[in-house]
């Protein structure tokens, strides 16, 4: 069975510093996609970054980068130069190829607090 | 309008009421989804529609009934709900049907309270 684990219920970071949010996953499928989403207090889930299982390089999108370690089955999100607006819930997610690409599972989430 | 729009944003209903949640996507996507987000629980996939055909029904009670009349619209019909059904209901869409590299685009959600 596929599983996503986020072990950090909450994290604090000082404004302008970098922070790493942990995510480990479990799947027997060789083809899968890993995603990070941000959920502000307004409720909307916002797609941040994607990493494919066959991608050789770590994904980057602006201040977001994904530290993909396939052998360890980890996909940590790194946010550089944190801003107050980064305070939100962050969810790691995975879509497996053997489920037809329809079933995305989510971790429990990490609440990030950015301090001024 | 752009993106994924959900209405209403908030809904309070009694256990004997019948109501519907509406979702509309303006992204030209082929797949649409309903997720349930309860406090202290991971997001739960409820239903998936691909090209207007239901492809996933994740053991959801029959008091939740989805409808997808076309690729841009998705409804969730509710009847005789229970208090434990109170949650944030999120609609999402994705560009490609059955592609594991296609991210989800979510609406703002409907906050449902069952009294």
JSON list of C-alpha atoms in Angstrom, two decimals:
[
{"chain": "A", "resi": 1, "resn": "UNK", "atom": "CA", "xyz": [0.00, 0.00, 0.00]},
{"chain": "A", "resi": 2, "resn": "UNK", "atom": "CA", "xyz": [1.11, 3.54, -0.64]},
{"chain": "A", "resi": 3, "resn": "UNK", "atom": "CA", "xyz": [1.79, 5.82, 2.29]},
{"chain": "A", "resi": 4, "resn": "UNK", "atom": "CA", "xyz": [3.02, 9.36, 2.97]},
{"chain": "A", "resi": 5, "resn": "UNK", "atom": "CA", "xyz": [4.52, 10.31, 6.33]},
{"chain": "A", "resi": 6, "resn": "UNK", "atom": "CA", "xyz": [5.11, 13.81, 7.63]},
{"chain": "A", "resi": 7, "resn": "UNK", "atom": "CA", "xyz": [6.57, 13.61, 11.12]},
{"chain": "A", "resi": 8, "resn": "UNK", "atom": "CA", "xyz": [6.61, 17.32, 11.97]},
{"chain": "A", "resi": 9, "resn": "UNK", "atom": "CA", "xyz": [3.20, 18.54, 13.15]},
{"chain": "A", "resi": 10, "resn": "UNK", "atom": "CA", "xyz": [4.55, 22.08, 13.52]},
{"chain": "A", "resi": 11, "resn": "UNK", "atom": "CA", "xyz": [7.67, 24.03, 12.64]},
{"chain": "A", "resi": 12, "resn": "UNK", "atom": "CA", "xyz": [8.93, 27.50, 13.49]},
{"chain": "A", "resi": 13, "resn": "UNK", "atom": "CA", "xyz": [11.32, 29.49, 11.33]},
{"chain": "A", "resi": 14, "resn": "UNK", "atom": "CA", "xyz": [12.70, 32.99, 11.54]},
{"chain": "A", "resi": 15, "resn": "UNK", "atom": "CA", "xyz": [11.84, 35.31, 8.68]},
{"chain": "A", "resi": 16, "resn": "UNK", "atom": "CA", "xyz": [14.48, 35.25, 5.90]},
{"chain": "A", "resi": 17, "resn": "UNK", "atom": "CA", "xyz": [15.90, 31.91, 7.04]},
{"chain": "A", "resi": 18, "resn": "UNK", "atom": "CA", "xyz": [15.57, 28.58, 5.24]},
{"chain": "A", "resi": 19, "resn": "UNK", "atom": "CA", "xyz": [13.44, 25.72, 6.51]},
{"chain": "A", "resi": 20, "resn": "UNK", "atom": "CA", "xyz": [13.13, 22.04, 5.59]},
{"chain": "A", "resi": 21, "resn": "UNK", "atom": "CA", "xyz": [9.84, 20.17, 5.87]},
{"chain": "A", "resi": 22, "resn": "UNK", "atom": "CA", "xyz": [10.22, 16.41, 5.98]},
{"chain": "A", "resi": 23, "resn": "UNK", "atom": "CA", "xyz": [8.34, 13.86, 3.92]},
{"chain": "A", "resi": 24, "resn": "UNK", "atom": "CA", "xyz": [8.89, 10.14, 3.49]},
{"chain": "A", "resi": 25, "resn": "UNK", "atom": "CA", "xyz": [6.85, 7.87, 1.29]},
{"chain": "A", "resi": 26, "resn": "UNK", "atom": "CA", "xyz": [6.31, 4.22, 0.66]},
{"chain": "A", "resi": 27, "resn": "UNK", "atom": "CA", "xyz": [5.33, 2.60, -2.61]},
{"chain": "A", "resi": 28, "resn": "UNK", "atom": "CA", "xyz": [6.18, -0.47, -4.63]},
{"chain": "A", "resi": 29, "resn": "UNK", "atom": "CA", "xyz": [5.31, 1.30, -7.87]},
{"chain": "A", "resi": 30, "resn": "UNK", "atom": "CA", "xyz": [8.34, 2.27, -9.99]},
{"chain": "A", "resi": 31, "resn": "UNK", "atom": "CA", "xyz": [6.43, 5.18, -11.53]},
{"chain": "A", "resi": 32, "resn": "UNK", "atom": "CA", "xyz": [5.10, 7.88, -9.26]},
{"chain": "A", "resi": 33, "resn": "UNK", "atom": "CA", "xyz": [4.90, 11.60, -8.75]},
{"chain": "A", "resi": 34, "resn": "UNK", "atom": "CA", "xyz": [5.58, 13.55, -5.59]},
{"chain": "A", "resi": 35, "resn": "UNK", "atom": "CA", "xyz": [3.96, 16.89, -4.86]},
{"chain": "A", "resi": 36, "resn": "UNK", "atom": "CA", "xyz": [3.93, 19.59, -2.22]},
{"chain": "A", "resi": 37, "resn": "UNK", "atom": "CA", "xyz": [0.89, 21.76, -1.56]},
{"chain": "A", "resi": 38, "resn": "UNK", "atom": "CA", "xyz": [0.41, 24.80, 0.64]},
{"chain": "A", "resi": 39, "resn": "UNK", "atom": "CA", "xyz": [-2.85, 25.48, 2.48]},
{"chain": "A", "resi": 40, "resn": "UNK", "atom": "CA", "xyz": [-3.22, 28.96, 3.98]},
{"chain": "A", "resi": 41, "resn": "UNK", "atom": "CA", "xyz": [-5.90, 29.67, 6.55]},
{"chain": "A", "resi": 42, "resn": "UNK", "atom": "CA", "xyz": [-8.28, 30.55, 3.71]},
{"chain": "A", "resi": 43, "resn": "UNK", "atom": "CA", "xyz": [-8.52, 26.83, 2.93]},
{"chain": "A", "resi": 44, "resn": "UNK", "atom": "CA", "xyz": [-7.40, 26.66, -0.69]},
{"chain": "A", "resi": 45, "resn": "UNK", "atom": "CA", "xyz": [-4.73, 24.07, -1.49]},
{"chain": "A", "resi": 46, "resn": "UNK", "atom": "CA", "xyz": [-2.01, 25.56, -3.68]},
{"chain": "A", "resi": 47, "resn": "UNK", "atom": "CA", "xyz": [0.30, 23.40, -5.76]},
{"chain": "A", "resi": 48, "resn": "UNK", "atom": "CA", "xyz": [3.96, 24.27, -5.12]},
{"chain": "A", "resi": 49, "resn": "UNK", "atom": "CA", "xyz": [6.30, 21.77, -6.71]},
{"chain": "A", "resi": 50, "resn": "UNK", "atom": "CA", "xyz": [6.47, 18.38, -8.45]},
{"chain": "A", "resi": 51, "resn": "UNK", "atom": "CA", "xyz": [9.12, 15.64, -8.61]},
{"chain": "A", "resi": 52, "resn": "UNK", "atom": "CA", "xyz": [8.83, 12.59, -10.83]},
{"chain": "A", "resi": 53, "resn": "UNK", "atom": "CA", "xyz": [10.25, 9.24, -9.78]},
{"chain": "A", "resi": 54, "resn": "UNK", "atom": "CA", "xyz": [12.51, 9.14, -12.83]},
{"chain": "A", "resi": 55, "resn": "UNK", "atom": "CA", "xyz": [13.76, 12.70, -12.56]},
{"chain": "A", "resi": 56, "resn": "UNK", "atom": "CA", "xyz": [17.51, 12.81, -12.04]},
{"chain": "A", "resi": 57, "resn": "UNK", "atom": "CA", "xyz": [17.66, 16.33, -10.70]},
{"chain": "A", "resi": 58, "resn": "UNK", "atom": "CA", "xyz": [15.88, 17.87, -7.75]},
{"chain": "A", "resi": 59, "resn": "UNK", "atom": "CA", "xyz": [12.93, 20.06, -8.69]},
{"chain": "A", "resi": 60, "resn": "UNK", "atom": "CA", "xyz": [13.07, 23.80, -8.01]},
{"chain": "A", "resi": 61, "resn": "UNK", "atom": "CA", "xyz": [10.38, 26.48, -8.26]},
{"chain": "A", "resi": 62, "resn": "UNK", "atom": "CA", "xyz": [11.50, 29.90, -7.14]},
{"chain": "A", "resi": 63, "resn": "UNK", "atom": "CA", "xyz": [12.14, 29.75, -3.38]},
{"chain": "A", "resi": 64, "resn": "UNK", "atom": "CA", "xyz": [10.95, 26.14, -3.22]},
{"chain": "A", "resi": 65, "resn": "UNK", "atom": "CA", "xyz": [13.14, 23.14, -3.86]},
{"chain": "A", "resi": 66, "resn": "UNK", "atom": "CA", "xyz": [12.52, 19.47, -3.36]},
{"chain": "A", "resi": 67, "resn": "UNK", "atom": "CA", "xyz": [15.31, 17.36, -1.88]},
{"chain": "A", "resi": 68, "resn": "UNK", "atom": "CA", "xyz": [14.58, 14.01, -3.53]},
{"chain": "A", "resi": 69, "resn": "UNK", "atom": "CA", "xyz": [16.43, 11.00, -2.14]},
{"chain": "A", "resi": 70, "resn": "UNK", "atom": "CA", "xyz": [14.97, 8.03, -3.93]},
{"chain": "A", "resi": 71, "resn": "UNK", "atom": "CA", "xyz": [16.85, 5.30, -2.10]},
{"chain": "A", "resi": 72, "resn": "UNK", "atom": "CA", "xyz": [15.69, 6.68, 1.23]},
{"chain": "A", "resi": 73, "resn": "UNK", "atom": "CA", "xyz": [12.21, 7.37, -0.13]},
{"chain": "A", "resi": 74, "resn": "UNK", "atom": "CA", "xyz": [12.25, 10.93, 1.07]},
{"chain": "A", "resi": 75, "resn": "UNK", "atom": "CA", "xyz": [11.05, 14.10, -0.62]},
{"chain": "A", "resi": 76, "resn": "UNK", "atom": "CA", "xyz": [11.74, 17.01, 1.68]},
{"chain": "A", "resi": 77, "resn": "UNK", "atom": "CA", "xyz": [10.59, 20.53, 0.83]},
{"chain": "A", "resi": 78, "resn": "UNK", "atom": "CA", "xyz": [13.11, 23.32, 1.33]},
{"chain": "A", "resi": 79, "resn": "UNK", "atom": "CA", "xyz": [11.84, 26.89, 1.52]},
{"chain": "A", "resi": 80, "resn": "UNK", "atom": "CA", "xyz": [14.59, 29.48, 1.24]},
{"chain": "A", "resi": 81, "resn": "UNK", "atom": "CA", "xyz": [14.38, 33.04, 2.57]},
{"chain": "A", "resi": 82, "resn": "UNK", "atom": "CA", "xyz": [11.13, 32.47, 4.48]},
{"chain": "A", "resi": 83, "resn": "UNK", "atom": "CA", "xyz": [8.49, 35.17, 4.37]},
{"chain": "A", "resi": 84, "resn": "UNK", "atom": "CA", "xyz": [5.61, 35.88, 6.73]},
{"chain": "A", "resi": 85, "resn": "UNK", "atom": "CA", "xyz": [3.23, 34.82, 3.99]},
{"chain": "A", "resi": 86, "resn": "UNK", "atom": "CA", "xyz": [4.73, 31.34, 4.06]},
{"chain": "A", "resi": 87, "resn": "UNK", "atom": "CA", "xyz": [2.92, 30.63, 7.34]},
{"chain": "A", "resi": 88, "resn": "UNK", "atom": "CA", "xyz": [0.49, 27.85, 6.40]},
{"chain": "A", "resi": 89, "resn": "UNK", "atom": "CA", "xyz": [-0.09, 24.10, 6.38]},
{"chain": "A", "resi": 90, "resn": "UNK", "atom": "CA", "xyz": [2.11, 22.17, 3.98]},
{"chain": "A", "resi": 91, "resn": "UNK", "atom": "CA", "xyz": [1.14, 18.80, 2.59]},
{"chain": "A", "resi": 92, "resn": "UNK", "atom": "CA", "xyz": [3.29, 16.22, 0.86]},
{"chain": "A", "resi": 93, "resn": "UNK", "atom": "CA", "xyz": [1.42, 14.04, -1.64]},
{"chain": "A", "resi": 94, "resn": "UNK", "atom": "CA", "xyz": [2.03, 11.17, -4.02]},
{"chain": "A", "resi": 95, "resn": "UNK", "atom": "CA", "xyz": [0.31, 9.83, -7.10]},
{"chain": "A", "resi": 96, "resn": "UNK", "atom": "CA", "xyz": [1.22, 6.32, -8.12]},
{"chain": "A", "resi": 97, "resn": "UNK", "atom": "CA", "xyz": [1.29, 5.08, -11.68]},
{"chain": "A", "resi": 98, "resn": "UNK", "atom": "CA", "xyz": [-0.28, 1.73, -10.85]},
{"chain": "A", "resi": 99, "resn": "UNK", "atom": "CA", "xyz": [-3.50, 3.39, -9.67]},
{"chain": "A", "resi": 100, "resn": "UNK", "atom": "CA", "xyz": [-3.98, 4.89, -13.10]},
{"chain": "A", "resi": 101, "resn": "UNK", "atom": "CA", "xyz": [-2.73, 8.23, -11.89]},
{"chain": "A", "resi": 102, "resn": "UNK", "atom": "CA", "xyz": [-6.07, 9.08, -10.33]},
{"chain": "A", "resi": 103, "resn": "UNK", "atom": "CA", "xyz": [-5.42, 8.46, -6.68]},
{"chain": "A", "resi": 104, "resn": "UNK", "atom": "CA", "xyz": [-3.31, 11.08, -4.93]},
{"chain": "A", "resi": 105, "resn": "UNK", "atom": "CA", "xyz": [-2.66, 10.38, -1.26]},
{"chain": "A", "resi": 106, "resn": "UNK", "atom": "CA", "xyz": [-1.67, 13.07, 1.21]},
{"chain": "A", "resi": 107, "resn": "UNK", "atom": "CA", "xyz": [0.36, 13.20, 4.38]},
{"chain": "A", "resi": 108, "resn": "UNK", "atom": "CA", "xyz": [-0.98, 14.61, 7.64]},
{"chain": "A", "resi": 109, "resn": "UNK", "atom": "CA", "xyz": [0.67, 17.96, 6.98]},
{"chain": "A", "resi": 110, "resn": "UNK", "atom": "CA", "xyz": [3.12, 20.29, 8.74]},
{"chain": "A", "resi": 111, "resn": "UNK", "atom": "CA", "xyz": [2.06, 23.67, 10.05]},
{"chain": "A", "resi": 112, "resn": "UNK", "atom": "CA", "xyz": [4.77, 26.25, 9.42]},
{"chain": "A", "resi": 113, "resn": "UNK", "atom": "CA", "xyz": [5.00, 29.40, 11.52]},
{"chain": "A", "resi": 114, "resn": "UNK", "atom": "CA", "xyz": [7.25, 32.19, 10.24]},
{"chain": "A", "resi": 115, "resn": "UNK", "atom": "CA", "xyz": [8.38, 34.60, 12.95]},
{"chain": "A", "resi": 116, "resn": "UNK", "atom": "CA", "xyz": [9.16, 38.25, 12.26]},
{"chain": "B", "resi": 1, "resn": "UNK", "atom": "CA", "xyz": [-13.29, 33.63, -13.70]},
{"chain": "B", "resi": 2, "resn": "UNK", "atom": "CA", "xyz": [-10.24, 31.42, -13.64]},
{"chain": "B", "resi": 3, "resn": "UNK", "atom": "CA", "xyz": [-9.22, 28.31, -11.75]},
{"chain": "B", "resi": 4, "resn": "UNK", "atom": "CA", "xyz": [-11.56, 26.16, -9.70]},
{"chain": "B", "resi": 5, "resn": "UNK", "atom": "CA", "xyz": [-14.62, 27.71, -8.09]},
{"chain": "B", "resi": 6, "resn": "UNK", "atom": "CA", "xyz": [-16.65, 26.11, -5.33]},
{"chain": "B", "resi": 7, "resn": "UNK", "atom": "CA", "xyz": [-20.01, 27.21, -3.96]},
{"chain": "B", "resi": 8, "resn": "UNK", "atom": "CA", "xyz": [-21.15, 27.74, -1.35]},
{"chain": "B", "resi": 9, "resn": "UNK", "atom": "CA", "xyz": [-18.14, 28.63, 0.80]},
{"chain": "B", "resi": 10, "resn": "UNK", "atom": "CA", "xyz": [-20.03, 27.78, 3.98]},
{"chain": "B", "resi": 11, "resn": "UNK", "atom": "CA", "xyz": [-23.02, 25.51, 4.54]},
{"chain": "B", "resi": 12, "resn": "UNK", "atom": "CA", "xyz": [-24.92, 24.61, 7.68]},
{"chain": "B", "resi": 13, "resn": "UNK", "atom": "CA", "xyz": [-27.50, 21.88, 7.34]},
{"chain": "B", "resi": 14, "resn": "UNK", "atom": "CA", "xyz": [-29.61, 19.66, 9.50]},
{"chain": "B", "resi": 15, "resn": "UNK", "atom": "CA", "xyz": [-29.40, 15.91, 9.30]},
{"chain": "B", "resi": 16, "resn": "UNK", "atom": "CA", "xyz": [-32.66, 15.65, 7.37]},
{"chain": "B", "resi": 17, "resn": "UNK", "atom": "CA", "xyz": [-31.83, 18.31, 4.78]},
{"chain": "B", "resi": 18, "resn": "UNK", "atom": "CA", "xyz": [-30.82, 17.83, 1.17]},
{"chain": "B", "resi": 19, "resn": "UNK", "atom": "CA", "xyz": [-28.20, 20.14, -0.26]},
{"chain": "B", "resi": 20, "resn": "UNK", "atom": "CA", "xyz": [-25.68, 20.20, -3.09]},
{"chain": "B", "resi": 21, "resn": "UNK", "atom": "CA", "xyz": [-22.12, 21.42, -3.40]},
{"chain": "B", "resi": 22, "resn": "UNK", "atom": "CA", "xyz": [-21.05, 22.82, -6.73]},
{"chain": "B", "resi": 23, "resn": "UNK", "atom": "CA", "xyz": [-17.65, 22.93, -8.37]},
{"chain": "B", "resi": 24, "resn": "UNK", "atom": "CA", "xyz": [-16.68, 24.52, -11.66]},
{"chain": "B", "resi": 25, "resn": "UNK", "atom": "CA", "xyz": [-13.27, 24.51, -13.31]},
{"chain": "B", "resi": 26, "resn": "UNK", "atom": "CA", "xyz": [-12.19, 26.95, -15.98]},
{"chain": "B", "resi": 27, "resn": "UNK", "atom": "CA", "xyz": [-8.86, 25.29, -16.76]},
{"chain": "B", "resi": 28, "resn": "UNK", "atom": "CA", "xyz": [-9.91, 22.92, -19.52]},
{"chain": "B", "resi": 29, "resn": "UNK", "atom": "CA", "xyz": [-8.99, 19.92, -17.38]},
{"chain": "B", "resi": 30, "resn": "UNK", "atom": "CA", "xyz": [-10.18, 16.36, -17.98]},
{"chain": "B", "resi": 31, "resn": "UNK", "atom": "CA", "xyz": [-10.40, 15.03, -14.44]},
{"chain": "B", "resi": 32, "resn": "UNK", "atom": "CA", "xyz": [-12.25, 16.29, -11.37]},
{"chain": "B", "resi": 33, "resn": "UNK", "atom": "CA", "xyz": [-12.14, 15.16, -7.77]},
{"chain": "B", "resi": 34, "resn": "UNK", "atom": "CA", "xyz": [-13.90, 15.47, -4.42]},
{"chain": "B", "resi": 35, "resn": "UNK", "atom": "CA", "xyz": [-11.77, 15.37, -1.27]},
{"chain": "B", "resi": 36, "resn": "UNK", "atom": "CA", "xyz": [-12.87, 15.53, 2.36]},
{"chain": "B", "resi": 37, "resn": "UNK", "atom": "CA", "xyz": [-10.67, 17.26, 4.92]},
{"chain": "B", "resi": 38, "resn": "UNK", "atom": "CA", "xyz": [-11.55, 16.61, 8.56]},
{"chain": "B", "resi": 39, "resn": "UNK", "atom": "CA", "xyz": [-9.75, 17.98, 11.56]},
{"chain": "B", "resi": 40, "resn": "UNK", "atom": "CA", "xyz": [-6.64, 15.99, 12.48]},
{"chain": "B", "resi": 41, "resn": "UNK", "atom": "CA", "xyz": [-7.02, 13.61, 9.52]},
{"chain": "B", "resi": 42, "resn": "UNK", "atom": "CA", "xyz": [-5.27, 13.52, 6.15]},
{"chain": "B", "resi": 43, "resn": "UNK", "atom": "CA", "xyz": [-7.21, 14.49, 3.08]},
{"chain": "B", "resi": 44, "resn": "UNK", "atom": "CA", "xyz": [-9.49, 11.67, 2.00]},
{"chain": "B", "resi": 45, "resn": "UNK", "atom": "CA", "xyz": [-10.22, 11.07, -1.66]},
{"chain": "B", "resi": 46, "resn": "UNK", "atom": "CA", "xyz": [-13.95, 10.57, -2.17]},
{"chain": "B", "resi": 47, "resn": "UNK", "atom": "CA", "xyz": [-14.65, 10.50, -5.90]},
{"chain": "B", "resi": 48, "resn": "UNK", "atom": "CA", "xyz": [-12.79, 10.87, -9.17]},
{"chain": "B", "resi": 49, "resn": "UNK", "atom": "CA", "xyz": [-14.27, 11.65, -12.57]},
{"chain": "B", "resi": 50, "resn": "UNK", "atom": "CA", "xyz": [-12.25, 11.37, -15.75]},
{"chain": "B", "resi": 51, "resn": "UNK", "atom": "CA", "xyz": [-13.83, 12.64, -18.94]},
{"chain": "B", "resi": 52, "resn": "UNK", "atom": "CA", "xyz": [-17.18, 12.68, -17.11]},
{"chain": "B", "resi": 53, "resn": "UNK", "atom": "CA", "xyz": [-16.92, 9.01, -16.14]},
{"chain": "B", "resi": 54, "resn": "UNK", "atom": "CA", "xyz": [-16.55, 8.02, -12.50]},
{"chain": "B", "resi": 55, "resn": "UNK", "atom": "CA", "xyz": [-13.27, 6.12, -12.12]},
{"chain": "B", "resi": 56, "resn": "UNK", "atom": "CA", "xyz": [-12.90, 6.05, -8.36]},
{"chain": "B", "resi": 57, "resn": "UNK", "atom": "CA", "xyz": [-15.40, 5.66, -5.56]},
{"chain": "B", "resi": 58, "resn": "UNK", "atom": "CA", "xyz": [-13.49, 5.38, -2.36]},
{"chain": "B", "resi": 59, "resn": "UNK", "atom": "CA", "xyz": [-15.97, 3.50, -0.17]},
{"chain": "B", "resi": 60, "resn": "UNK", "atom": "CA", "xyz": [-17.98, 6.63, 0.44]},
{"chain": "B", "resi": 61, "resn": "UNK", "atom": "CA", "xyz": [-21.40, 6.30, 2.15]},
{"chain": "B", "resi": 62, "resn": "UNK", "atom": "CA", "xyz": [-24.37, 6.54, -0.16]},
{"chain": "B", "resi": 63, "resn": "UNK", "atom": "CA", "xyz": [-25.56, 9.71, 1.55]},
{"chain": "B", "resi": 64, "resn": "UNK", "atom": "CA", "xyz": [-22.93, 11.40, -0.65]},
{"chain": "B", "resi": 65, "resn": "UNK", "atom": "CA", "xyz": [-23.87, 11.29, -4.33]},
{"chain": "B", "resi": 66, "resn": "UNK", "atom": "CA", "xyz": [-21.61, 12.82, -6.99]},
{"chain": "B", "resi": 67, "resn": "UNK", "atom": "CA", "xyz": [-22.66, 14.08, -10.39]},
{"chain": "B", "resi": 68, "resn": "UNK", "atom": "CA", "xyz": [-20.49, 15.21, -13.28]},
{"chain": "B", "resi": 69, "resn": "UNK", "atom": "CA", "xyz": [-22.68, 16.52, -16.14]},
{"chain": "B", "resi": 70, "resn": "UNK", "atom": "CA", "xyz": [-19.68, 17.69, -18.17]},
{"chain": "B", "resi": 71, "resn": "UNK", "atom": "CA", "xyz": [-15.93, 18.05, -17.81]},
{"chain": "B", "resi": 72, "resn": "UNK", "atom": "CA", "xyz": [-16.23, 21.53, -16.30]},
{"chain": "B", "resi": 73, "resn": "UNK", "atom": "CA", "xyz": [-18.81, 20.88, -13.58]},
{"chain": "B", "resi": 74, "resn": "UNK", "atom": "CA", "xyz": [-18.95, 18.60, -10.59]},
{"chain": "B", "resi": 75, "resn": "UNK", "atom": "CA", "xyz": [-21.60, 18.33, -7.91]},
{"chain": "B", "resi": 76, "resn": "UNK", "atom": "CA", "xyz": [-21.81, 16.58, -4.58]},
{"chain": "B", "resi": 77, "resn": "UNK", "atom": "CA", "xyz": [-25.38, 15.91, -3.50]},
{"chain": "B", "resi": 78, "resn": "UNK", "atom": "CA", "xyz": [-25.87, 15.51, 0.23]},
{"chain": "B", "resi": 79, "resn": "UNK", "atom": "CA", "xyz": [-28.78, 13.93, 2.10]},
{"chain": "B", "resi": 80, "resn": "UNK", "atom": "CA", "xyz": [-29.39, 12.65, 5.62]},
{"chain": "B", "resi": 81, "resn": "UNK", "atom": "CA", "xyz": [-25.89, 13.52, 6.72]},
{"chain": "B", "resi": 82, "resn": "UNK", "atom": "CA", "xyz": [-24.41, 12.82, 10.14]},
{"chain": "B", "resi": 83, "resn": "UNK", "atom": "CA", "xyz": [-22.58, 15.26, 12.43]},
{"chain": "B", "resi": 84, "resn": "UNK", "atom": "CA", "xyz": [-19.30, 13.44, 11.69]},
{"chain": "B", "resi": 85, "resn": "UNK", "atom": "CA", "xyz": [-19.67, 14.51, 8.08]},
{"chain": "B", "resi": 86, "resn": "UNK", "atom": "CA", "xyz": [-18.87, 18.07, 9.13]},
{"chain": "B", "resi": 87, "resn": "UNK", "atom": "CA", "xyz": [-15.64, 18.93, 7.31]},
{"chain": "B", "resi": 88, "resn": "UNK", "atom": "CA", "xyz": [-14.05, 20.99, 4.57]},
{"chain": "B", "resi": 89, "resn": "UNK", "atom": "CA", "xyz": [-14.97, 19.57, 1.17]},
{"chain": "B", "resi": 90, "resn": "UNK", "atom": "CA", "xyz": [-12.44, 20.34, -1.51]},
{"chain": "B", "resi": 91, "resn": "UNK", "atom": "CA", "xyz": [-12.95, 20.05, -5.24]},
{"chain": "B", "resi": 92, "resn": "UNK", "atom": "CA", "xyz": [-9.95, 19.66, -7.52]},
{"chain": "B", "resi": 93, "resn": "UNK", "atom": "CA", "xyz": [-9.17, 19.18, -11.18]},
{"chain": "B", "resi": 94, "resn": "UNK", "atom": "CA", "xyz": [-6.17, 17.94, -13.12]},
{"chain": "B", "resi": 95, "resn": "UNK", "atom": "CA", "xyz": [-5.14, 18.39, -16.71]},
{"chain": "B", "resi": 96, "resn": "UNK", "atom": "CA", "xyz": [-4.52, 14.85, -17.83]},
{"chain": "B", "resi": 97, "resn": "UNK", "atom": "CA", "xyz": [-6.58, 11.83, -17.06]},
{"chain": "B", "resi": 98, "resn": "UNK", "atom": "CA", "xyz": [-4.64, 9.10, -15.38]},
{"chain": "B", "resi": 99, "resn": "UNK", "atom": "CA", "xyz": [-1.26, 10.82, -15.45]},
{"chain": "B", "resi": 100, "resn": "UNK", "atom": "CA", "xyz": [0.79, 10.61, -12.25]},
{"chain": "B", "resi": 101, "resn": "UNK", "atom": "CA", "xyz": [2.67, 13.78, -13.09]},
{"chain": "B", "resi": 102, "resn": "UNK", "atom": "CA", "xyz": [-0.40, 15.99, -13.28]},
{"chain": "B", "resi": 103, "resn": "UNK", "atom": "CA", "xyz": [-0.84, 18.23, -10.21]},
{"chain": "B", "resi": 104, "resn": "UNK", "atom": "CA", "xyz": [-4.20, 18.91, -8.64]},
{"chain": "B", "resi": 105, "resn": "UNK", "atom": "CA", "xyz": [-5.72, 22.38, -8.79]},
{"chain": "B", "resi": 106, "resn": "UNK", "atom": "CA", "xyz": [-8.06, 22.97, -5.87]},
{"chain": "B", "resi": 107, "resn": "UNK", "atom": "CA", "xyz": [-10.96, 25.26, -5.16]},
{"chain": "B", "resi": 108, "resn": "UNK", "atom": "CA", "xyz": [-11.36, 27.18, -1.91]},
{"chain": "B", "resi": 109, "resn": "UNK", "atom": "CA", "xyz": [-13.53, 24.47, -0.44]},
{"chain": "B", "resi": 110, "resn": "UNK", "atom": "CA", "xyz": [-16.95, 24.34, 1.20]},
{"chain": "B", "resi": 111, "resn": "UNK", "atom": "CA", "xyz": [-16.98, 24.34, 4.99]},
{"chain": "B", "resi": 112, "resn": "UNK", "atom": "CA", "xyz": [-19.88, 22.05, 5.89]},
{"chain": "B", "resi": 113, "resn": "UNK", "atom": "CA", "xyz": [-21.42, 21.88, 9.34]},
{"chain": "B", "resi": 114, "resn": "UNK", "atom": "CA", "xyz": [-24.07, 19.27, 10.06]},
{"chain": "B", "resi": 115, "resn": "UNK", "atom": "CA", "xyz": [-26.26, 20.03, 13.06]}
]
